[in-house]
Amino acid sequence: MALTREQMAQRVARELEDGFYVNLGIGIPTLVANYIPDGMDVMLQSENGLLGMGRFPTEDELDPDMINAGKQTVTARPGAAIFSSAESFAMIRGGHVDLTVLGAFEIDQNGNIASWMIPGKLIKGMGGAMDLVAGAENIICTMTHASKHGESKLLEQCNLPLTGAGCINRVLTDLAYLEIKDGAFILKERAPGVSVEEIVEKTAGKLIVPDHVPEMTFVEAS
Amino acid sequence: MALTREQMAQRVARELEDGFYVNLGIGIPTLVANYIPDGMDVMLQSENGLLGMGRFPTEDELDPDMINAGKQTVTARPGAAIFSSAESFAMIRGGHVDLTVLGAFEIDQNGNIASWMIPGKLIKGMGGAMDLVAGAENIICTMTHASKHGESKLLEQCNLPLTGAGCINRVLTDLAYLEIKDGAFILKERAPGVSVEEIVEKTAGKLIVPDHVPEMTFVEAS
Amino acid sequence: MSGFDKRVASYEEAMEGIESGMTVIAGGFGLCGIPENLIAEIKRRGAKDLTVVSNNCGVDGFGLGLLLEDRQIRKILASYVGENAMFEQQMLNDEIEVVLTPQGTLAEKMRAGGAGIPAFYTATGYGTPIGDGKEVREFNGRPHIMEEAIVGDFAIVKGWKADWYGNVMYHHTAQNFNPMAATAGKITVVEVEEIVEPGELDPSQIHTPGIYVDRLIQGAFEKRIEKRTVHS
Amino acid sequence: MSGFDKRVASYEEAMEGIESGMTVIAGGFGLCGIPENLIAEIKRRGAKDLTVVSNNCGVDGFGLGLLLEDRQIRKILASYVGENAMFEQQMLNDEIEVVLTPQGTLAEKMRAGGAGIPAFYTATGYGTPIGDGKEVREFNGRPHIMEEAIVGDFAIVKGWKADWYGNVMYHHTAQNFNPMAATAGKITVVEVEEIVEPGELDPSQIHTPGIYVDRLIQGAFEKRIEKRTVHS
């Protein structure tokens, strides 16, 4: 069965390490924060200028001057740092963020990503996404493996205008976890109950399937 | 008679305006701070990262962490700001400093300045001088009109390696105050008792002498 | 009267000289840390054909959204727009030109404008529509594009506390684009919540040194929240 | 043990991994705000053929001058050197290569190295020996030269206060080159006068966010004064 949004977040969270500075995009990436393992400490970077994002505020703590990159009101955890947008993107562009998690429309076998613009639809802008994909050494993209109409989003070459060229090497879809290397997707794990055949069928780009593709396991929340 | 160092500083101080942010180089430029007219407020920028340099500290105030660009211990005046070297030179390079006063070895009629390097002699470096001449819209150079051996320092073309190209338009020497425009020095004022003939003789570059060249006047300190 | 007293008496005086066709750089991210009263004054004055440089363009009826009502903005450089119906409509009607700019590149272009750096190279945007027509150059085996600095006729900035020399501190994430905007205006106008005496702020804790600030005014702020999210 | 605890137990551990041939970026201006104990540790370890990036090169027997005694520096990028007899002698004997770099350009090269900006343009140095061999390009009718970023294998930094996440504050003009150096090291080591608990520093008042800092140590400092000038 395809992974739920929560399971996708859970799987991404396994890539975290203690002491990681992490930037989480909007959507599924945001949910990753809910699955940081006990005893592990991760610091969230919000590109509007906050390192050490905390939980949402109580009514009493609510402050219009304290928001995250999604424009939600947040708090800062003890030991946070707040700075300008130039400093924030110096961190991002300079490769100081350990892990970036973001969504995408399409990924191709050369690590190109399209995530911001669908010609003919209203274009709102790329925000910080182009800086994030160009800057983070370590990016995981999360998206559904195929569109609602069954069209693969893992392509030989992206159709949509790019967000970044050759910068993605890890993708988690609702069906599989894949790495990108030397112009091909490498199937590393599959969702519980999802067959290799289904993944092959729904992957338009070049896919390398190792002899053994382990199934992901998830523990039910108690 | 040629101006004394103090008179040179006094003359330069007449170019100050209330509310000016000023960077003063080492030597005669430093003395300018002693001649800021009463009722006029000028803020001194020190390129190691201090805007609002104050007087030297008393023994009690002495702090190794508070120095100026000449590495002397100083104080900060109330309302000062302290920042990084990158921010300091952003100010300088970005043209935010109203007036820079610095010394020179040679100036030429095209506004080129040589002030940091004498081939064959030990070269210590340019420090912030190249940034200052490239960045300040408004620079006054102070130097003696001629060397000890009588050789002019106001040239057709600088002989020494440059500090900056085409960036100087005002020079105060011990003999005269000159402006530089369209490839020529323009004699604007002469030191008390110094003849136009002497200035002409000691200026190797193209010199334009107006019909009337007023003599500077100085009031003795009481 | 000290030449360093940057205070002006009114918002009218604060935006004196703004004219049609000018470029205005604005601080703020979303509705956080926006110079809301200075924007309102630009609306009141009615300057048209403005080029606005700002990460976003406000919402209907607030922030830079106010300037859309009378079609005062001809062109905007931003990283994310269109949260407001009026913007969307003007964009679809080609009444407003939008130059989408990656957020980090936008911040760096403002900083460069203030710092006398006319252009710089970044990997951001290479291989995307943002890189089209820009010079490409390889550094460390990776292609980068050249981006040029931005300077504004006016910069409008929202600070928290300032002394009357114009030394400014920002509050929390309301800092965002404000420090870079402050450096990049030929005339920089800052509105703050509180003005104190010079000497009251710690010199090492000033975010924007007064040398960048031309005019300073104390105002009252609505500080509208765009996405109110609370912890139950 | 938090993964964000940057504290190390000794100066030996702080400079673990420094090897001959590496590039070291150092904060400090003159003798003000220099990482004096980290420099002394580099001397103790004896790494040779170092490329040092620092505004100055200390004095005889103190600061970076210590590394001259055993000829540990092969090359230095600096804006002003030679205050020390030993430096002068090694320079005259061609034992040390000196790449003189304008002070503002040096600061910007460090910042660019940390910020993922591989190169930028500046008017500083155009038409001078510093511009020789560098690309010249005109912007706004004025020629500029291209300068490239600097990154170090190590950056050594002197802070004032830090929390153990590595968030650092600097004291007065001891700030100088330290914040840029801190961003530009593959391994950034910071020594401070006091380490406090996370949460004790105001988030908006941190000069160097902990993300740039790999190792942190509390030390005792001589803080030698180069030109003691007092007001009688």
PDB file of N, CA, C and O in Angstrom, chain B residues 146-203:
ATOM      1  N   ALA B 146      55.750  69.148  -2.320  1.00  0.00           N
ATOM      2  CA  ALA B 146      56.955  68.598  -2.960  1.00  0.00           C
ATOM      3  C   ALA B 146      57.739  67.790  -1.938  1.00  0.00           C
ATOM      4  O   ALA B 146      57.532  67.913  -0.726  1.00  0.00           O
ATOM      5  N   SER B 147      58.604  66.935  -2.431  1.00  0.00           N
ATOM      6  CA  SER B 147      59.437  66.133  -1.525  1.00  0.00           C
ATOM      7  C   SER B 147      60.504  67.015  -0.885  1.00  0.00           C
ATOM      8  O   SER B 147      60.690  68.171  -1.268  1.00  0.00           O
ATOM      9  N   LYS B 148      61.235  66.432   0.044  1.00  0.00           N
ATOM     10  CA  LYS B 148      62.320  67.162   0.701  1.00  0.00           C
ATOM     11  C   LYS B 148      63.353  67.655  -0.306  1.00  0.00           C
ATOM     12  O   LYS B 148      64.008  68.668  -0.105  1.00  0.00           O
ATOM     13  N   HIS B 149      63.472  66.908  -1.399  1.00  0.00           N
ATOM     14  CA  HIS B 149      64.437  67.282  -2.432  1.00  0.00           C
ATOM     15  C   HIS B 149      63.821  68.235  -3.450  1.00  0.00           C
ATOM     16  O   HIS B 149      64.432  68.506  -4.489  1.00  0.00           O
ATOM     17  N   GLY B 150      62.604  68.698  -3.173  1.00  0.00           N
ATOM     18  CA  GLY B 150      61.996  69.684  -4.051  1.00  0.00           C
ATOM     19  C   GLY B 150      61.253  69.122  -5.242  1.00  0.00           C
ATOM     20  O   GLY B 150      60.798  69.857  -6.108  1.00  0.00           O
ATOM     21  N   GLU B 151      61.099  67.785  -5.293  1.00  0.00           N
ATOM     22  CA  GLU B 151      60.387  67.195  -6.425  1.00  0.00           C
ATOM     23  C   GLU B 151      58.884  67.248  -6.197  1.00  0.00           C
ATOM     24  O   GLU B 151      58.392  66.856  -5.139  1.00  0.00           O
ATOM     25  N   SER B 152      58.172  67.693  -7.204  1.00  0.00           N
ATOM     26  CA  SER B 152      56.719  67.836  -7.084  1.00  0.00           C
ATOM     27  C   SER B 152      56.056  66.493  -6.831  1.00  0.00           C
ATOM     28  O   SER B 152      56.468  65.459  -7.370  1.00  0.00           O
ATOM     29  N   LYS B 153      55.003  66.508  -6.015  1.00  0.00           N
ATOM     30  CA  LYS B 153      54.187  65.309  -5.793  1.00  0.00           C
ATOM     31  C   LYS B 153      52.857  65.419  -6.527  1.00  0.00           C
ATOM     32  O   LYS B 153      52.024  64.524  -6.447  1.00  0.00           O
ATOM     33  N   LEU B 154      52.644  66.562  -7.208  1.00  0.00           N
ATOM     34  CA  LEU B 154      51.428  66.754  -8.012  1.00  0.00           C
ATOM     35  C   LEU B 154      51.843  66.602  -9.468  1.00  0.00           C
ATOM     36  O   LEU B 154      52.390  67.521 -10.067  1.00  0.00           O
ATOM     37  N   LEU B 155      51.535  65.449 -10.022  1.00  0.00           N
ATOM     38  CA  LEU B 155      52.175  65.028 -11.263  1.00  0.00           C
ATOM     39  C   LEU B 155      51.217  64.957 -12.444  1.00  0.00           C
ATOM     40  O   LEU B 155      50.003  64.990 -12.289  1.00  0.00           O
ATOM     41  N   GLU B 156      51.844  64.847 -13.609  1.00  0.00           N
ATOM     42  CA  GLU B 156      51.082  64.567 -14.816  1.00  0.00           C
ATOM     43  C   GLU B 156      50.552  63.138 -14.727  1.00  0.00           C
ATOM     44  O   GLU B 156      49.418  62.843 -15.079  1.00  0.00           O
ATOM     45  N   GLN B 157      51.427  62.267 -14.247  1.00  0.00           N
ATOM     46  CA  GLN B 157      51.059  60.863 -14.085  1.00  0.00           C
ATOM     47  C   GLN B 157      51.846  60.288 -12.913  1.00  0.00           C
ATOM     48  O   GLN B 157      53.057  60.515 -12.818  1.00  0.00           O
ATOM     49  N   CYS B 158      51.175  59.571 -12.036  1.00  0.00           N
ATOM     50  CA  CYS B 158      51.873  59.007 -10.878  1.00  0.00           C
ATOM     51  C   CYS B 158      52.983  58.068 -11.339  1.00  0.00           C
ATOM     52  O   CYS B 158      52.811  57.310 -12.296  1.00  0.00           O
ATOM     53  N   ASN B 159      54.116  58.103 -10.639  1.00  0.00           N
ATOM     54  CA  ASN B 159      55.217  57.190 -10.930  1.00  0.00           C
ATOM     55  C   ASN B 159      55.090  55.909 -10.120  1.00  0.00           C
ATOM     56  O   ASN B 159      55.462  54.840 -10.566  1.00  0.00           O
ATOM     57  N   LEU B 160      54.588  56.036  -8.918  1.00  0.00           N
ATOM     58  CA  LEU B 160      54.505  54.889  -8.011  1.00  0.00           C
ATOM     59  C   LEU B 160      53.261  54.065  -8.326  1.00  0.00           C
ATOM     60  O   LEU B 160      52.311  54.561  -8.946  1.00  0.00           O
ATOM     61  N   PRO B 161      53.240  52.801  -7.901  1.00  0.00           N
ATOM     62  CA  PRO B 161      52.034  51.975  -8.090  1.00  0.00           C
ATOM     63  C   PRO B 161      50.829  52.645  -7.426  1.00  0.00           C
ATOM     64  O   PRO B 161      50.945  53.210  -6.334  1.00  0.00           O
ATOM     65  N   LEU B 162      49.692  52.584  -8.101  1.00  0.00           N
ATOM     66  CA  LEU B 162      48.507  53.304  -7.630  1.00  0.00           C
ATOM     67  C   LEU B 162      47.825  52.629  -6.430  1.00  0.00           C
ATOM     68  O   LEU B 162      47.927  51.422  -6.234  1.00  0.00           O
ATOM     69  N   THR B 163      47.123  53.468  -5.688  1.00  0.00           N
ATOM     70  CA  THR B 163      46.189  52.997  -4.654  1.00  0.00           C
ATOM     71  C   THR B 163      44.776  52.989  -5.239  1.00  0.00           C
ATOM     72  O   THR B 163      43.938  52.173  -4.871  1.00  0.00           O
ATOM     73  N   GLY B 164      44.539  53.931  -6.153  1.00  0.00           N
ATOM     74  CA  GLY B 164      43.239  54.014  -6.806  1.00  0.00           C
ATOM     75  C   GLY B 164      43.343  54.850  -8.066  1.00  0.00           C
ATOM     76  O   GLY B 164      44.209  55.720  -8.171  1.00  0.00           O
ATOM     77  N   ALA B 165      42.471  54.562  -9.020  1.00  0.00           N
ATOM     78  CA  ALA B 165      42.518  55.255 -10.309  1.00  0.00           C
ATOM     79  C   ALA B 165      41.363  56.248 -10.428  1.00  0.00           C
ATOM     80  O   ALA B 165      40.202  55.896 -10.217  1.00  0.00           O
ATOM     81  N   GLY B 166      41.695  57.493 -10.719  1.00  0.00           N
ATOM     82  CA  GLY B 166      40.677  58.501 -11.014  1.00  0.00           C
ATOM     83  C   GLY B 166      39.694  58.769  -9.895  1.00  0.00           C
ATOM     84  O   GLY B 166      38.527  59.045 -10.144  1.00  0.00           O
ATOM     85  N   CYS B 167      40.164  58.702  -8.661  1.00  0.00           N
ATOM     86  CA  CYS B 167      39.195  58.846  -7.567  1.00  0.00           C
ATOM     87  C   CYS B 167      39.409  60.064  -6.684  1.00  0.00           C
ATOM     88  O   CYS B 167      38.613  60.321  -5.792  1.00  0.00           O
ATOM     89  N   ILE B 168      40.446  60.848  -6.946  1.00  0.00           N
ATOM     90  CA  ILE B 168      40.711  62.006  -6.082  1.00  0.00           C
ATOM     91  C   ILE B 168      40.316  63.290  -6.814  1.00  0.00           C
ATOM     92  O   ILE B 168      40.682  63.486  -7.971  1.00  0.00           O
ATOM     93  N   ASN B 169      39.568  64.163  -6.136  1.00  0.00           N
ATOM     94  CA  ASN B 169      39.306  65.459  -6.766  1.00  0.00           C
ATOM     95  C   ASN B 169      39.620  66.666  -5.894  1.00  0.00           C
ATOM     96  O   ASN B 169      39.390  67.803  -6.304  1.00  0.00           O
ATOM     97  N   ARG B 170      40.146  66.421  -4.674  1.00  0.00           N
ATOM     98  CA  ARG B 170      40.564  67.542  -3.837  1.00  0.00           C
ATOM     99  C   ARG B 170      41.878  67.218  -3.128  1.00  0.00           C
ATOM    100  O   ARG B 170      42.020  66.154  -2.546  1.00  0.00           O
ATOM    101  N   VAL B 171      42.801  68.152  -3.171  1.00  0.00           N
ATOM    102  CA  VAL B 171      44.109  67.963  -2.537  1.00  0.00           C
ATOM    103  C   VAL B 171      44.450  69.190  -1.703  1.00  0.00           C
ATOM    104  O   VAL B 171      44.298  70.324  -2.166  1.00  0.00           O
ATOM    105  N   LEU B 172      44.877  68.947  -0.485  1.00  0.00           N
ATOM    106  CA  LEU B 172      45.426  70.039   0.303  1.00  0.00           C
ATOM    107  C   LEU B 172      46.896  69.733   0.550  1.00  0.00           C
ATOM    108  O   LEU B 172      47.246  68.712   1.127  1.00  0.00           O
ATOM    109  N   THR B 173      47.761  70.645   0.085  1.00  0.00           N
ATOM    110  CA  THR B 173      49.190  70.494   0.371  1.00  0.00           C
ATOM    111  C   THR B 173      49.587  71.567   1.372  1.00  0.00           C
ATOM    112  O   THR B 173      48.751  72.377   1.800  1.00  0.00           O
ATOM    113  N   ASP B 174      50.838  71.584   1.728  1.00  0.00           N
ATOM    114  CA  ASP B 174      51.315  72.626   2.642  1.00  0.00           C
ATOM    115  C   ASP B 174      51.378  73.989   1.951  1.00  0.00           C
ATOM    116  O   ASP B 174      51.518  75.007   2.606  1.00  0.00           O
ATOM    117  N   LEU B 175      51.220  73.982   0.620  1.00  0.00           N
ATOM    118  CA  LEU B 175      51.293  75.249  -0.119  1.00  0.00           C
ATOM    119  C   LEU B 175      49.956  75.715  -0.678  1.00  0.00           C
ATOM    120  O   LEU B 175      49.764  76.902  -0.909  1.00  0.00           O
ATOM    121  N   ALA B 176      49.046  74.766  -0.910  1.00  0.00           N
ATOM    122  CA  ALA B 176      47.840  75.153  -1.651  1.00  0.00           C
ATOM    123  C   ALA B 176      46.690  74.181  -1.447  1.00  0.00           C
ATOM    124  O   ALA B 176      46.887  73.029  -1.041  1.00  0.00           O
ATOM    125  N   TYR B 177      45.504  74.673  -1.766  1.00  0.00           N
ATOM    126  CA  TYR B 177      44.334  73.819  -1.850  1.00  0.00           C
ATOM    127  C   TYR B 177      43.940  73.766  -3.324  1.00  0.00           C
ATOM    128  O   TYR B 177      43.773  74.812  -3.969  1.00  0.00           O
ATOM    129  N   LEU B 178      43.832  72.559  -3.849  1.00  0.00           N
ATOM    130  CA  LEU B 178      43.571  72.404  -5.283  1.00  0.00           C
ATOM    131  C   LEU B 178      42.427  71.446  -5.529  1.00  0.00           C
ATOM    132  O   LEU B 178      42.181  70.520  -4.729  1.00  0.00           O
ATOM    133  N   GLU B 179      41.729  71.667  -6.619  1.00  0.00           N
ATOM    134  CA  GLU B 179      40.749  70.686  -7.067  1.00  0.00           C
ATOM    135  C   GLU B 179      41.262  70.045  -8.360  1.00  0.00           C
ATOM    136  O   GLU B 179      42.107  70.618  -9.046  1.00  0.00           O
ATOM    137  N   ILE B 180      40.754  68.854  -8.655  1.00  0.00           N
ATOM    138  CA  ILE B 180      41.162  68.169  -9.882  1.00  0.00           C
ATOM    139  C   ILE B 180      39.927  68.000 -10.750  1.00  0.00           C
ATOM    140  O   ILE B 180      38.888  67.529 -10.276  1.00  0.00           O
ATOM    141  N   LYS B 181      40.037  68.444 -11.988  1.00  0.00           N
ATOM    142  CA  LYS B 181      38.883  68.339 -12.887  1.00  0.00           C
ATOM    143  C   LYS B 181      39.363  68.274 -14.329  1.00  0.00           C
ATOM    144  O   LYS B 181      40.286  69.003 -14.704  1.00  0.00           O
ATOM    145  N   ASP B 182      38.763  67.409 -15.100  1.00  0.00           N
ATOM    146  CA  ASP B 182      39.066  67.322 -16.537  1.00  0.00           C
ATOM    147  C   ASP B 182      40.562  67.277 -16.820  1.00  0.00           C
ATOM    148  O   ASP B 182      41.072  67.986 -17.698  1.00  0.00           O
ATOM    149  N   GLY B 183      41.279  66.484 -16.064  1.00  0.00           N
ATOM    150  CA  GLY B 183      42.700  66.273 -16.359  1.00  0.00           C
ATOM    151  C   GLY B 183      43.618  67.406 -15.956  1.00  0.00           C
ATOM    152  O   GLY B 183      44.697  67.562 -16.525  1.00  0.00           O
ATOM    153  N   ALA B 184      43.204  68.212 -14.984  1.00  0.00           N
ATOM    154  CA  ALA B 184      44.086  69.299 -14.532  1.00  0.00           C
ATOM    155  C   ALA B 184      43.854  69.616 -13.059  1.00  0.00           C
ATOM    156  O   ALA B 184      42.757  69.402 -12.526  1.00  0.00           O
ATOM    157  N   PHE B 185      44.903  70.110 -12.421  1.00  0.00           N
ATOM    158  CA  PHE B 185      44.764  70.677 -11.079  1.00  0.00           C
ATOM    159  C   PHE B 185      44.273  72.113 -11.227  1.00  0.00           C
ATOM    160  O   PHE B 185      44.736  72.844 -12.103  1.00  0.00           O
ATOM    161  N   ILE B 186      43.346  72.504 -10.391  1.00  0.00           N
ATOM    162  CA  ILE B 186      42.884  73.895 -10.406  1.00  0.00           C
ATOM    163  C   ILE B 186      43.266  74.509  -9.063  1.00  0.00           C
ATOM    164  O   ILE B 186      42.859  74.017  -8.006  1.00  0.00           O
ATOM    165  N   LEU B 187      44.058  75.545  -9.114  1.00  0.00           N
ATOM    166  CA  LEU B 187      44.535  76.176  -7.886  1.00  0.00           C
ATOM    167  C   LEU B 187      43.408  77.009  -7.283  1.00  0.00           C
ATOM    168  O   LEU B 187      42.950  77.984  -7.893  1.00  0.00           O
ATOM    169  N   LYS B 188      42.964  76.643  -6.095  1.00  0.00           N
ATOM    170  CA  LYS B 188      41.815  77.331  -5.491  1.00  0.00           C
ATOM    171  C   LYS B 188      42.235  78.295  -4.381  1.00  0.00           C
ATOM    172  O   LYS B 188      41.641  79.354  -4.219  1.00  0.00           O
ATOM    173  N   GLU B 189      43.242  77.918  -3.598  1.00  0.00           N
ATOM    174  CA  GLU B 189      43.706  78.768  -2.499  1.00  0.00           C
ATOM    175  C   GLU B 189      45.203  78.546  -2.322  1.00  0.00           C
ATOM    176  O   GLU B 189      45.709  77.483  -2.633  1.00  0.00           O
ATOM    177  N   ARG B 190      45.873  79.553  -1.785  1.00  0.00           N
ATOM    178  CA  ARG B 190      47.306  79.370  -1.490  1.00  0.00           C
ATOM    179  C   ARG B 190      47.565  79.633  -0.011  1.00  0.00           C
ATOM    180  O   ARG B 190      46.797  80.344   0.648  1.00  0.00           O
ATOM    181  N   ALA B 191      48.628  79.025   0.497  1.00  0.00           N
ATOM    182  CA  ALA B 191      48.987  79.225   1.900  1.00  0.00           C
ATOM    183  C   ALA B 191      49.394  80.678   2.102  1.00  0.00           C
ATOM    184  O   ALA B 191      49.876  81.324   1.165  1.00  0.00           O
ATOM    185  N   PRO B 192      49.211  81.213   3.307  1.00  0.00           N
ATOM    186  CA  PRO B 192      49.543  82.614   3.560  1.00  0.00           C
ATOM    187  C   PRO B 192      51.006  82.888   3.208  1.00  0.00           C
ATOM    188  O   PRO B 192      51.905  82.159   3.638  1.00  0.00           O
ATOM    189  N   GLY B 193      51.212  83.881   2.396  1.00  0.00           N
ATOM    190  CA  GLY B 193      52.582  84.280   2.057  1.00  0.00           C
ATOM    191  C   GLY B 193      53.237  83.430   0.985  1.00  0.00           C
ATOM    192  O   GLY B 193      54.387  83.655   0.620  1.00  0.00           O
ATOM    193  N   VAL B 194      52.526  82.435   0.461  1.00  0.00           N
ATOM    194  CA  VAL B 194      53.092  81.617  -0.616  1.00  0.00           C
ATOM    195  C   VAL B 194      52.621  82.185  -1.954  1.00  0.00           C
ATOM    196  O   VAL B 194      51.431  82.415  -2.153  1.00  0.00           O
ATOM    197  N   SER B 195      53.549  82.382  -2.859  1.00  0.00           N
ATOM    198  CA  SER B 195      53.194  83.012  -4.130  1.00  0.00           C
ATOM    199  C   SER B 195      52.661  81.984  -5.117  1.00  0.00           C
ATOM    200  O   SER B 195      52.984  80.787  -5.040  1.00  0.00           O
ATOM    201  N   VAL B 196      51.858  82.476  -6.042  1.00  0.00           N
ATOM    202  CA  VAL B 196      51.378  81.619  -7.122  1.00  0.00           C
ATOM    203  C   VAL B 196      52.569  81.058  -7.887  1.00  0.00           C
ATOM    204  O   VAL B 196      52.576  79.894  -8.291  1.00  0.00           O
ATOM    205  N   GLU B 197      53.605  81.856  -8.051  1.00  0.00           N
ATOM    206  CA  GLU B 197      54.786  81.424  -8.805  1.00  0.00           C
ATOM    207  C   GLU B 197      55.424  80.183  -8.173  1.00  0.00           C
ATOM    208  O   GLU B 197      55.823  79.250  -8.862  1.00  0.00           O
ATOM    209  N   GLU B 198      55.525  80.190  -6.831  1.00  0.00           N
ATOM    210  CA  GLU B 198      56.134  79.047  -6.145  1.00  0.00           C
ATOM    211  C   GLU B 198      55.310  77.787  -6.384  1.00  0.00           C
ATOM    212  O   GLU B 198      55.848  76.704  -6.616  1.00  0.00           O
ATOM    213  N   ILE B 199      53.978  77.939  -6.329  1.00  0.00           N
ATOM    214  CA  ILE B 199      53.092  76.782  -6.537  1.00  0.00           C
ATOM    215  C   ILE B 199      53.232  76.275  -7.976  1.00  0.00           C
ATOM    216  O   ILE B 199      53.323  75.064  -8.205  1.00  0.00           O
ATOM    217  N   VAL B 200      53.254  77.199  -8.912  1.00  0.00           N
ATOM    218  CA  VAL B 200      53.415  76.815 -10.318  1.00  0.00           C
ATOM    219  C   VAL B 200      54.714  76.035 -10.498  1.00  0.00           C
ATOM    220  O   VAL B 200      54.756  74.990 -11.137  1.00  0.00           O
ATOM    221  N   GLU B 201      55.762  76.556  -9.892  1.00  0.00           N
ATOM    222  CA  GLU B 201      57.079  75.931 -10.018  1.00  0.00           C
ATOM    223  C   GLU B 201      57.126  74.528  -9.431  1.00  0.00           C
ATOM    224  O   GLU B 201      57.786  73.631  -9.948  1.00  0.00           O
ATOM    225  N   LYS B 202      56.378  74.337  -8.350  1.00  0.00           N
ATOM    226  CA  LYS B 202      56.432  73.044  -7.650  1.00  0.00           C
ATOM    227  C   LYS B 202      55.327  72.079  -8.069  1.00  0.00           C
ATOM    228  O   LYS B 202      55.106  71.061  -7.428  1.00  0.00           O
ATOM    229  N   THR B 203      54.573  72.436  -9.100  1.00  0.00           N
ATOM    230  CA  THR B 203      53.516  71.546  -9.584  1.00  0.00           C
ATOM    231  C   THR B 203      53.907  71.015 -10.961  1.00  0.00           C
ATOM    232  O   THR B 203      53.976  71.778 -11.925  1.00  0.00           O
TER     233      THR B 203
END
